[in-house]
Short mmCIF file of C-alpha atoms and ligand atoms in Angstrom, two decimals:
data_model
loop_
_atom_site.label_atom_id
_atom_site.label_comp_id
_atom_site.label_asym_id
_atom_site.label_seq_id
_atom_site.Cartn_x
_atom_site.Cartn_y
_atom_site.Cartn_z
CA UNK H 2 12.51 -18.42 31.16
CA UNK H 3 11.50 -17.36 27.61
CA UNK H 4 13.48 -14.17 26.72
CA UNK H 5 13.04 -12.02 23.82
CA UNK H 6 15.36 -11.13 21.22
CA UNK H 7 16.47 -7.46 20.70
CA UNK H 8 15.40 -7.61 17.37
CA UNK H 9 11.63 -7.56 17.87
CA UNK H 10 11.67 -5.68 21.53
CA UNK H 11 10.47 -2.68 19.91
CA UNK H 12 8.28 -4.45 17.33
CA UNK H 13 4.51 -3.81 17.35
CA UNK H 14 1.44 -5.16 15.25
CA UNK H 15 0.38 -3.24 12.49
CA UNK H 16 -1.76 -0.50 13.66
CA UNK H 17 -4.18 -0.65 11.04
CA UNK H 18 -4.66 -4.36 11.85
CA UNK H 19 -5.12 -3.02 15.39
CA UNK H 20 -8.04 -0.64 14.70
CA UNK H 21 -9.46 -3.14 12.50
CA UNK H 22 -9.54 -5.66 15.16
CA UNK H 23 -10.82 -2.81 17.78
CA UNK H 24 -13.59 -2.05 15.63
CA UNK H 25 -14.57 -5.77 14.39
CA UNK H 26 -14.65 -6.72 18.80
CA UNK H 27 -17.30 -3.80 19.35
CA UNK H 28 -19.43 -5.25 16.40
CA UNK H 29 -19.20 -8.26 17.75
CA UNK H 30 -20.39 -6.85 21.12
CA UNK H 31 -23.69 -5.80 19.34
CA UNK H 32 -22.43 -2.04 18.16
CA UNK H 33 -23.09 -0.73 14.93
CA UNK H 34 -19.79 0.62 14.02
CA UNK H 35 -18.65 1.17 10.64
CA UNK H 36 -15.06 1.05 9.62
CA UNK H 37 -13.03 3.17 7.52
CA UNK H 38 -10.10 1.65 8.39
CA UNK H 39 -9.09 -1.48 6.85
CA UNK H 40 -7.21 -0.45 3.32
CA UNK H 41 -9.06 -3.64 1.59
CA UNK H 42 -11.56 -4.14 -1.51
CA UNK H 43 -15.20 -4.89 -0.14
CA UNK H 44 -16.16 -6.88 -3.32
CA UNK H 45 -15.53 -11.31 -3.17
CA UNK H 46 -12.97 -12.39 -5.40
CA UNK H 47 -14.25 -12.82 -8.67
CA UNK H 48 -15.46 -16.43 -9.70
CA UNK H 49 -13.12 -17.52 -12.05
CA UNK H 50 -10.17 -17.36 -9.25
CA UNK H 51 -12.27 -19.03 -6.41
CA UNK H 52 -13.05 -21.93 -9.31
CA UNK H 53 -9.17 -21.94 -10.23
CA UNK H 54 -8.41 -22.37 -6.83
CA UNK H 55 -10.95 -25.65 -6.29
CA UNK H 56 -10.43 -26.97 -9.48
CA UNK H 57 -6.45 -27.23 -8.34
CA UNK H 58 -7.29 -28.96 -4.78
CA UNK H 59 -9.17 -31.19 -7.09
CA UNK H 60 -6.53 -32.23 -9.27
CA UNK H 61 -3.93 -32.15 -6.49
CA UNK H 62 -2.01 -29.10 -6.39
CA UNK H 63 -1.83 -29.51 -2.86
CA UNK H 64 2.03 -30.32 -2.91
CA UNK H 65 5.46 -28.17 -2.52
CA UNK H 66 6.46 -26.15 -4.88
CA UNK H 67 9.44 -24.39 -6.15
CA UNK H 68 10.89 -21.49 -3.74
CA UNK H 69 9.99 -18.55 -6.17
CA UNK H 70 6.91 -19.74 -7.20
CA UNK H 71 5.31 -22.71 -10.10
CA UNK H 72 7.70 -21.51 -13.45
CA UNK H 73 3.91 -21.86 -15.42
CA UNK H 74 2.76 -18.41 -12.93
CA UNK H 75 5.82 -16.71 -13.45
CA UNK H 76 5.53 -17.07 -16.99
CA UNK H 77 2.05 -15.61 -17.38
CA UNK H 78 3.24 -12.77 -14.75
CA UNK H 79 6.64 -12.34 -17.21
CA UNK H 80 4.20 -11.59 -20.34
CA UNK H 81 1.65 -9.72 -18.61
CA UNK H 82 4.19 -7.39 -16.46
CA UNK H 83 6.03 -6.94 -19.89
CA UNK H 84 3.05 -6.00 -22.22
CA UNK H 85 1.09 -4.02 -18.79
CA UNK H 86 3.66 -2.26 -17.37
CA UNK H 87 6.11 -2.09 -20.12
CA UNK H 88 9.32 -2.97 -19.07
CA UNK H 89 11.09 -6.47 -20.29
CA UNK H 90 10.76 -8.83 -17.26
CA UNK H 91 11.97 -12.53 -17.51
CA UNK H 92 10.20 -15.73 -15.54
CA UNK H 93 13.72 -15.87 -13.55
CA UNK H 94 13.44 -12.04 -12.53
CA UNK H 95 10.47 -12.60 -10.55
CA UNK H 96 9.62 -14.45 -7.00
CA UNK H 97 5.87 -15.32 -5.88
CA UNK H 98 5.17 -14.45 -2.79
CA UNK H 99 3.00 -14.06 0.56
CA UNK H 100 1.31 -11.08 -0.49
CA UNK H 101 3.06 -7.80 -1.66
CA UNK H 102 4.32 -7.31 1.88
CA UNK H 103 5.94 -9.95 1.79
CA UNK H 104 8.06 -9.20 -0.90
CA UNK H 105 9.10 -6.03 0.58
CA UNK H 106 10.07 -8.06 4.00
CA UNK H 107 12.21 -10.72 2.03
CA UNK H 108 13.29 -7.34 -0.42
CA UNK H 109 14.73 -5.93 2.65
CA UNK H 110 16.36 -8.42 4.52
CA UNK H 111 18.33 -9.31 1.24
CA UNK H 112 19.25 -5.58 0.67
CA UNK H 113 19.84 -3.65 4.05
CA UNK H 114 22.31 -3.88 6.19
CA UNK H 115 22.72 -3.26 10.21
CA UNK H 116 23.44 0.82 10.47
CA UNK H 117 22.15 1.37 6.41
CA UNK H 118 19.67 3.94 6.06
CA UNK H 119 16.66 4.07 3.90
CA UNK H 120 14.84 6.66 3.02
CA UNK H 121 10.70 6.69 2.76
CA UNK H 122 8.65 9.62 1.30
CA UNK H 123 6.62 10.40 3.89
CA UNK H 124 3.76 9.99 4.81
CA UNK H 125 4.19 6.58 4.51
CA UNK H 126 2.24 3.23 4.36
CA UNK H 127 2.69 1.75 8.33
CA UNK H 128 4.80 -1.53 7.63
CA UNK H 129 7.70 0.58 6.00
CA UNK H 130 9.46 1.18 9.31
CA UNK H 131 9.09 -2.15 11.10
CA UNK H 132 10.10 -3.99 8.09
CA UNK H 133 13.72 -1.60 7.99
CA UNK H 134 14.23 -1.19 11.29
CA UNK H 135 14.06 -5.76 11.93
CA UNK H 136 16.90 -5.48 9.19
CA UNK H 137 18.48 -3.52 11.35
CA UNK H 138 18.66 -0.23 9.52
CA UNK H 139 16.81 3.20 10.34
CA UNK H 140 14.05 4.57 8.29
CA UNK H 141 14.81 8.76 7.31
CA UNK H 142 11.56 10.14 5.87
CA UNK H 143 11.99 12.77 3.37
CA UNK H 144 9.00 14.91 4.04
CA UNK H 145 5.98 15.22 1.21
CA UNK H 146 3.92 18.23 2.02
CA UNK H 147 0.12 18.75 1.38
CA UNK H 148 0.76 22.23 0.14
CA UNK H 149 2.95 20.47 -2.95
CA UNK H 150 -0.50 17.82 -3.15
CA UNK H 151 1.78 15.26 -1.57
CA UNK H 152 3.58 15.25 -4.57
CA UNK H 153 7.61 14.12 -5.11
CA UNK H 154 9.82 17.21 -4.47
CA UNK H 155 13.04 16.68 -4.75
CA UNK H 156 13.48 20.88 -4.24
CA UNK H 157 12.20 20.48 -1.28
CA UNK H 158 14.61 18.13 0.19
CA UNK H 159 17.78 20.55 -1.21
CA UNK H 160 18.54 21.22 2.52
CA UNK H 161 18.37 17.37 3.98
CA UNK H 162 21.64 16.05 4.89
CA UNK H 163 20.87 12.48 3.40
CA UNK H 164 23.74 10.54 5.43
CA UNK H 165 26.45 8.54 3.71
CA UNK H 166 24.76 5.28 4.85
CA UNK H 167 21.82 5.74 2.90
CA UNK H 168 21.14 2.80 0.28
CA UNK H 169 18.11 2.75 -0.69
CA UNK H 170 14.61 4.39 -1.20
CA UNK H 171 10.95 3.15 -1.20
CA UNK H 172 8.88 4.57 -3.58
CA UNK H 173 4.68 3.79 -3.54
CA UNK H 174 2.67 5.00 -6.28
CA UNK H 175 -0.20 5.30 -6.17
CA UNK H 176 -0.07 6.17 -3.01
CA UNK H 177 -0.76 4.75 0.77
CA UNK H 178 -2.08 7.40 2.11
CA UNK H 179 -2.20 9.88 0.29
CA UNK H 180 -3.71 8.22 -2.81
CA UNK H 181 -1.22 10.00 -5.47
CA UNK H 182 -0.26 8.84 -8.40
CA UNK H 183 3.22 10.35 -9.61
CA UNK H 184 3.71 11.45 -13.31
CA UNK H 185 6.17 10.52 -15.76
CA UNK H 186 8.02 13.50 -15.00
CA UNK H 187 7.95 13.78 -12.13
CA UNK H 188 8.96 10.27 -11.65
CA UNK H 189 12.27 10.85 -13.67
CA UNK H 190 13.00 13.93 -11.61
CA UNK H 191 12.71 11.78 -8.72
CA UNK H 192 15.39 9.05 -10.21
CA UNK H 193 17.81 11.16 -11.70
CA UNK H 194 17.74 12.29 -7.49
CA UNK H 195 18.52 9.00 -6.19
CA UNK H 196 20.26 7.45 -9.17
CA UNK H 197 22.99 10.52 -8.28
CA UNK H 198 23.11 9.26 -4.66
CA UNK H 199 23.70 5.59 -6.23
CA UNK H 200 20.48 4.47 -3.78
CA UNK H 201 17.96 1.51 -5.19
CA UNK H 202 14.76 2.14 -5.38
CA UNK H 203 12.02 -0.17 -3.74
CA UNK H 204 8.61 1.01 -6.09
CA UNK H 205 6.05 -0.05 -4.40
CA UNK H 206 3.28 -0.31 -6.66
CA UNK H 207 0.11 -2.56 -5.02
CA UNK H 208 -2.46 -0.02 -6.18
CA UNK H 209 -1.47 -0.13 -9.47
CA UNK H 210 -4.69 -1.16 -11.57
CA UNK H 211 -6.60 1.56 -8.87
CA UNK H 212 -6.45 4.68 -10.91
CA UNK H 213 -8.86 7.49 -11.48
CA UNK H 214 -9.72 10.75 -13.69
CA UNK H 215 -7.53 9.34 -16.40
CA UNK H 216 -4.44 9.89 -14.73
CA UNK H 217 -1.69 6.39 -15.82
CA UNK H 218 0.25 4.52 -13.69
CA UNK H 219 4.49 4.76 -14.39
CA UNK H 220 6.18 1.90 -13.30
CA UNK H 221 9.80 3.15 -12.38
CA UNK H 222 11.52 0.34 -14.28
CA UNK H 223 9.50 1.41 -17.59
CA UNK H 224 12.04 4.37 -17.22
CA UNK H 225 14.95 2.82 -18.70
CA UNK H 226 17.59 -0.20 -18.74
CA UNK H 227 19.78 2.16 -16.13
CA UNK H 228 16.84 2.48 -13.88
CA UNK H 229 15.61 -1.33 -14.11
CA UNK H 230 19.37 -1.61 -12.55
CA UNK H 231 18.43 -0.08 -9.50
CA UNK H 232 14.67 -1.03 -9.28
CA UNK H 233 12.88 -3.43 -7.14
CA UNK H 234 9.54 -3.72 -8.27
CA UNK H 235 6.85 -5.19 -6.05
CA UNK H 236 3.03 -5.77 -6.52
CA UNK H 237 0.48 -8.53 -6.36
CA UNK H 238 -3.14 -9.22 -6.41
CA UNK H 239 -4.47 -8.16 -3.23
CA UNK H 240 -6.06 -4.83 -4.17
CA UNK H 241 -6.88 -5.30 -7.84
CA UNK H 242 -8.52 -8.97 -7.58
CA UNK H 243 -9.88 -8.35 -4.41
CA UNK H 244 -7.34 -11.13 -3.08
CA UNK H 245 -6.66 -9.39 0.33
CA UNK H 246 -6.94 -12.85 2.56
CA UNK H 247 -5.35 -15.04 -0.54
CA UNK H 248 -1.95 -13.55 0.49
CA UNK H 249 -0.22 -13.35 -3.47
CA UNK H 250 1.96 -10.97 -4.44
CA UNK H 251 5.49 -10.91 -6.40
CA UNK H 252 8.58 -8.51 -6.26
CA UNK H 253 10.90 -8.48 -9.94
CA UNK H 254 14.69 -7.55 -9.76
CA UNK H 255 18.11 -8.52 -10.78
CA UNK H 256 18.58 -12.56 -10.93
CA UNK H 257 21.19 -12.35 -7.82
CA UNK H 258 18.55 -10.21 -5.62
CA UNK H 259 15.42 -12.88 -6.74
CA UNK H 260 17.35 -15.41 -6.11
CA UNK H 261 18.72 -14.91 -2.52
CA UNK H 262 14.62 -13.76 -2.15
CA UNK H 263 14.11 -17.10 -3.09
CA UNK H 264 16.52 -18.72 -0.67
CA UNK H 265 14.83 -16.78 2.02
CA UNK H 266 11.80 -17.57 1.03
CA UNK H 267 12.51 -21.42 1.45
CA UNK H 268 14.17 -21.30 4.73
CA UNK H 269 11.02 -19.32 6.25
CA UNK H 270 7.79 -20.46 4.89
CA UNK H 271 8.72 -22.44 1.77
CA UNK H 272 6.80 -20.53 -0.59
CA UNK H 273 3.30 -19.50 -1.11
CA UNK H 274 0.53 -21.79 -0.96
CA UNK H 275 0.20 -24.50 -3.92
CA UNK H 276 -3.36 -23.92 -4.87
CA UNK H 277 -3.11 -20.09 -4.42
CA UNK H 278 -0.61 -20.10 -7.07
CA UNK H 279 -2.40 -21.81 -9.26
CA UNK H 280 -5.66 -19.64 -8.62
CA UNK H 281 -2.94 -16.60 -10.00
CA UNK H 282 -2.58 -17.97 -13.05
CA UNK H 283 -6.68 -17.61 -13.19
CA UNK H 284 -6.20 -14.02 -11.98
CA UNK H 285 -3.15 -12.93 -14.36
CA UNK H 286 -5.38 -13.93 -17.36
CA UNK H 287 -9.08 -12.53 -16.06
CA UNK H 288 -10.06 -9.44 -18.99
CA UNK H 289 -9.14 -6.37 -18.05
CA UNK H 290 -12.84 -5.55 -17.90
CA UNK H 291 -13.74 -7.35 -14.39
CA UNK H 292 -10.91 -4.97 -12.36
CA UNK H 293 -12.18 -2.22 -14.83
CA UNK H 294 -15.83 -2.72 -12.99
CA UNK H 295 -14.53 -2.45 -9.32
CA UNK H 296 -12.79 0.50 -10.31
CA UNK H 297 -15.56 2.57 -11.37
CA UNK H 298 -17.54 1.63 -8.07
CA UNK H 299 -14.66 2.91 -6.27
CA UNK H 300 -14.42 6.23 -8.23
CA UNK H 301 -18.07 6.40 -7.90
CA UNK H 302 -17.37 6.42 -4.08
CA UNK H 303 -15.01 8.29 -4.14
CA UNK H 304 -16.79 10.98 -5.76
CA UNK H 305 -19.36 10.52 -3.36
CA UNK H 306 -16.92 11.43 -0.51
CA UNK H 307 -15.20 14.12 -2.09
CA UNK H 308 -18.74 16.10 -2.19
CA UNK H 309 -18.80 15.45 1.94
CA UNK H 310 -15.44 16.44 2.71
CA UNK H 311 -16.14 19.47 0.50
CA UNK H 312 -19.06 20.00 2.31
CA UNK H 313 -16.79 19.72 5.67
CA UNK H 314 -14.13 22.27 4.27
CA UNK H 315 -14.18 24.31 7.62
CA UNK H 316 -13.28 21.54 9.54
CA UNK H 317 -10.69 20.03 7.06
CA UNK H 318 -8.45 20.38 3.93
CA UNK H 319 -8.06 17.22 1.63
CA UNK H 320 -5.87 16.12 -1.63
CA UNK H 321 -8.04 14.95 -4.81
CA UNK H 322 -6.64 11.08 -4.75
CA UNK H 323 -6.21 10.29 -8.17
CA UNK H 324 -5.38 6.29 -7.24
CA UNK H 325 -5.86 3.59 -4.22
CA UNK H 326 -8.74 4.24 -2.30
CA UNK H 327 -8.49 6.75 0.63
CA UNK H 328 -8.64 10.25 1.50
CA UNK H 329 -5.71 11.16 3.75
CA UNK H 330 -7.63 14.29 5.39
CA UNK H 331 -5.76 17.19 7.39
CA UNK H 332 -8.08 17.75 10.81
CA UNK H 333 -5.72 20.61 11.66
CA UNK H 334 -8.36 23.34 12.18
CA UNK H 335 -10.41 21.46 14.04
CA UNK H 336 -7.36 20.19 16.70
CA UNK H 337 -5.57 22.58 17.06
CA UNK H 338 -7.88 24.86 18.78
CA UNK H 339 -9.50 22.18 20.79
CA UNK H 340 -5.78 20.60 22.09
CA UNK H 341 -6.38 17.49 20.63
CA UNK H 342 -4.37 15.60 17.99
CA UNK H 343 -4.87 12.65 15.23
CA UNK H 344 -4.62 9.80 17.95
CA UNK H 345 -7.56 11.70 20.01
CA UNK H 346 -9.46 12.16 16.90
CA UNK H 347 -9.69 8.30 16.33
CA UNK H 348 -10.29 7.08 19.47
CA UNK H 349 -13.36 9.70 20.22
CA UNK H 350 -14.59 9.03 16.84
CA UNK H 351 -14.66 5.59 17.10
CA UNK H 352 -16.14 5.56 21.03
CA UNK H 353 -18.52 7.91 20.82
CA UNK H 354 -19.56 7.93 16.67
CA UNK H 355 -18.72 4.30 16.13
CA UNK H 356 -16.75 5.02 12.93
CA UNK H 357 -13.03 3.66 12.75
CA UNK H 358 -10.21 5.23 10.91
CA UNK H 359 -6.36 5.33 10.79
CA UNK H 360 -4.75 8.46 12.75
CA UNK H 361 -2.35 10.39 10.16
CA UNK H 362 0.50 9.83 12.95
CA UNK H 363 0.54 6.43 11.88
CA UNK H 364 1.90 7.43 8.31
CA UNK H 365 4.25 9.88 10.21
CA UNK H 366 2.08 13.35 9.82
CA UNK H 367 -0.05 14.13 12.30
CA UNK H 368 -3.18 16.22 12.73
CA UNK H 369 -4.41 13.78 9.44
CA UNK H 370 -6.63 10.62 9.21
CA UNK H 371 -6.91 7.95 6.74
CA UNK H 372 -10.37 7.38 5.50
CA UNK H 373 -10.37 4.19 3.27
CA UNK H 374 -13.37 4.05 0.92
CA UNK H 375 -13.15 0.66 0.25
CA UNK H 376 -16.83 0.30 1.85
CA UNK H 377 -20.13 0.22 0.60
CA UNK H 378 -22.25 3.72 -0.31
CA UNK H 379 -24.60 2.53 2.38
CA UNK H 380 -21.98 2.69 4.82
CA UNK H 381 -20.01 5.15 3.36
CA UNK H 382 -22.67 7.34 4.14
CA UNK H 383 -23.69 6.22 7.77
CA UNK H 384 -20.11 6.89 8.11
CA UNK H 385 -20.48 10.48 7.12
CA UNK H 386 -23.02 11.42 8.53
CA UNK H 387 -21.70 10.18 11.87
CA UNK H 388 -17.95 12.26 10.77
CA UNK H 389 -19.91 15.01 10.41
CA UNK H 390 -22.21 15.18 13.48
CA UNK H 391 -19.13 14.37 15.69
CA UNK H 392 -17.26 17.51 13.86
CA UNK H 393 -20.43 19.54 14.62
CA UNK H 394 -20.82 18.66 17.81
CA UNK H 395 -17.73 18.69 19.22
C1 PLP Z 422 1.34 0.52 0.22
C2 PLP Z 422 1.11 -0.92 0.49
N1 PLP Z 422 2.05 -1.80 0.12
C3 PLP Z 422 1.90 -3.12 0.34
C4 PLP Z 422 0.76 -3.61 0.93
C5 PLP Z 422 0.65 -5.09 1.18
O1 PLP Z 422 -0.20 -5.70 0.29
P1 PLP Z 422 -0.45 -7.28 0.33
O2 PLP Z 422 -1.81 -7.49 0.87
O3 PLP Z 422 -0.31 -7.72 -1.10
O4 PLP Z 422 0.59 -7.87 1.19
C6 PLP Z 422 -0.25 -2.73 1.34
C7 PLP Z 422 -1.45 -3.23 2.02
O5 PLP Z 422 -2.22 -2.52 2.61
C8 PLP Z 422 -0.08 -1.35 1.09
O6 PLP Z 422 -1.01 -0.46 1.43
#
């Protein structure tokens, strides 16, 4: 008889994947639903990556390749990382991989230990926990509060008994929910906590080219040869080139860490797709200008939605997102008197208004839901309309 490990007994598929899926079988069954839930860029990937890709089947890059990734797209990601994010990176401080969340996986497995703790600002994008806890550590969240604007506090955590086991910290900004982008100084405030508690920090920073109302994005290593020390920086090309379903995505560290990543990396799935690589290369050198474009339809939507939520302020409270693309919404006032919470919220919404979304508990807050606007303005707002006659109505 096939018996399962203890490892993954507990495991469970992403829940955002799980909506996703829930809400793509009703279409299928003829119903018009719209989703708010996947956290992915509506537009194609832009030309000049789809032709990079062909144009390497062509010529044969259909072969293995090294662990970490062709040296030729490290390179380009060295120079751009250096000149974009401004920190000094190095070909062999970087590893290619499946996607940014698969840099985090391979991140962890080379860094935690059985018993270790690691702590997550919370909320918190859903993989977080799954990926710790198959390493055998637990997850603490150190709690981010909507009065603060979801921003890093380390006052606020003055009371927390962090235990003696904890090693390291995850870090995402901008942010997944909450779409916050953390300052400069508040940023340092934040190190100087965790560099004191000797803990690395994961930075997590996927929605990095996403960024709105001026605001900048800090990449923790820019903060300083000490800090690099610590830092784990992962990224890739899902949300900025639209590359979702491409799975490409890097993590940059110390040589030692990388290269254990790498060793990983080639006793699991080898590395990441030949032609995919290449097709980065195509991506790391597109202008500026063509992620510039994408951005400005999001804020556009964005905007868009901020007028309806305002519009819905007795039902709900909301956070201005600066960065990403979602509105991580506090339903509160309309539960709480009715006895209902987050998970409730989704499943009526989606049964009876045929709009998907992500319940708050998810992130680990509840009485919030996760709006992506990563959708068109059409269906952004047939989505609305449908939020707010179920809010009405009910
Ligand atoms: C915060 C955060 N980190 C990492 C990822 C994974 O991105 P990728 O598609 O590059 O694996 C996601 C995807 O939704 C995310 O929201």
């Amino acid at each position: 008889m096939v018996t399962l490990s203890s490892r993954v007994a507990k495991l469970k598929s992403s829940s955002i994947m799980e909506i996703a899926a829930r809400a793509q079988t009703m279409k299928s069954q003829g119903i018009d639903v719209v989703s708010l839930a996947a956290g992915e860029p509506d537009f194609n990937t832009p030309k000049a990556i789809q032709e990079a890709a062909t144009a390497a089947m062509a010529e044969g890059i259909t072969k293995y390749t090294p662990a970490a990734g062709f040296l030729s797209l490290r390179e380009v990601l060295a120079e751009k990382i250096s000149r974009e994010n401004k920190f000094p990176v190095s070909p062999e401080e970087i590893i290619v991989t499946s996607g940014a969340k698969h840099a985090i996986y391979l991140a962890l497995q080379c860094l935690a230990d059985e018993g270790d703790t690691i702590l997550v600002p919370t909320p918190a994008w859903v993989s977080y926990r799954p990926m710790i806890e198959l390493t055998g550590a637990n997850l603490v969240p150190l709690p981010l509060f909507e009065e603060d604007g979801f921003r890093l506090n380390v006052d606020r955590w003055k009371g927390l008994a962090i235990p003696s086991s904890a090693k390291g910290i995850i870090l995402n900004s901008p942010n997944n929910p909450t779409g916050v982008v953390y300052s400069a100084e508040e940023l340092k405030k934040f190190v100087g906590w965790a560099l004191q508690r000797n803990l690395w920090i994961m930075s997590d920073e996927i929605y990095e080219k996403t960024l709105y109302d001026g605001v900048e994005h800090v990449s923790v290593a820019s903060l300083g040869p000490e800090v690099r020390n610590y830092t784990i920086t992962v990224s890739g090309f899902s949300k900025s080139h639209c590359m979702t379903g491409w799975r490409l995505g890097w993590a940059i560290g110390n040589r030692e860490l990388i290269q254990k990543m790498a060793a990983l990396q080639s006793q699991s799935v080898s590395h990441v797709t030949s032609f995919v690589q290449w097709a980065g290369i195509a991506a790391a050198k597109l202008p500026d200008s063509v992620v510039d474009e994408m951005v400005k339809e999001f804020d556009s939507r964005r905007r868009y939605c901020m007028g309806r939520l305002d519009a819905l302020s007795e039902y709900c409270t909301y956070t201005r997102p600066t960065g990403a693309f979602y509105f991580y919404v506090g339903f509160g006032k309309w539960l709480k008197p009715r006895g209902k919470n987050d998970l409730d919220f989704c499943k009526d919404l989606l049964m009876t208004h045929h709009v998907a979304a992500v319940p708050g508990s998810s992130f680990g807050k509840e009485n919030f839901v996760r709006l992506s606007y990563a959708n068109s303005q059409a269906n952004l707002e047939k989505a609305f309309d449908r939020l707010e006659a179920f809010l009405k109505q009910g």
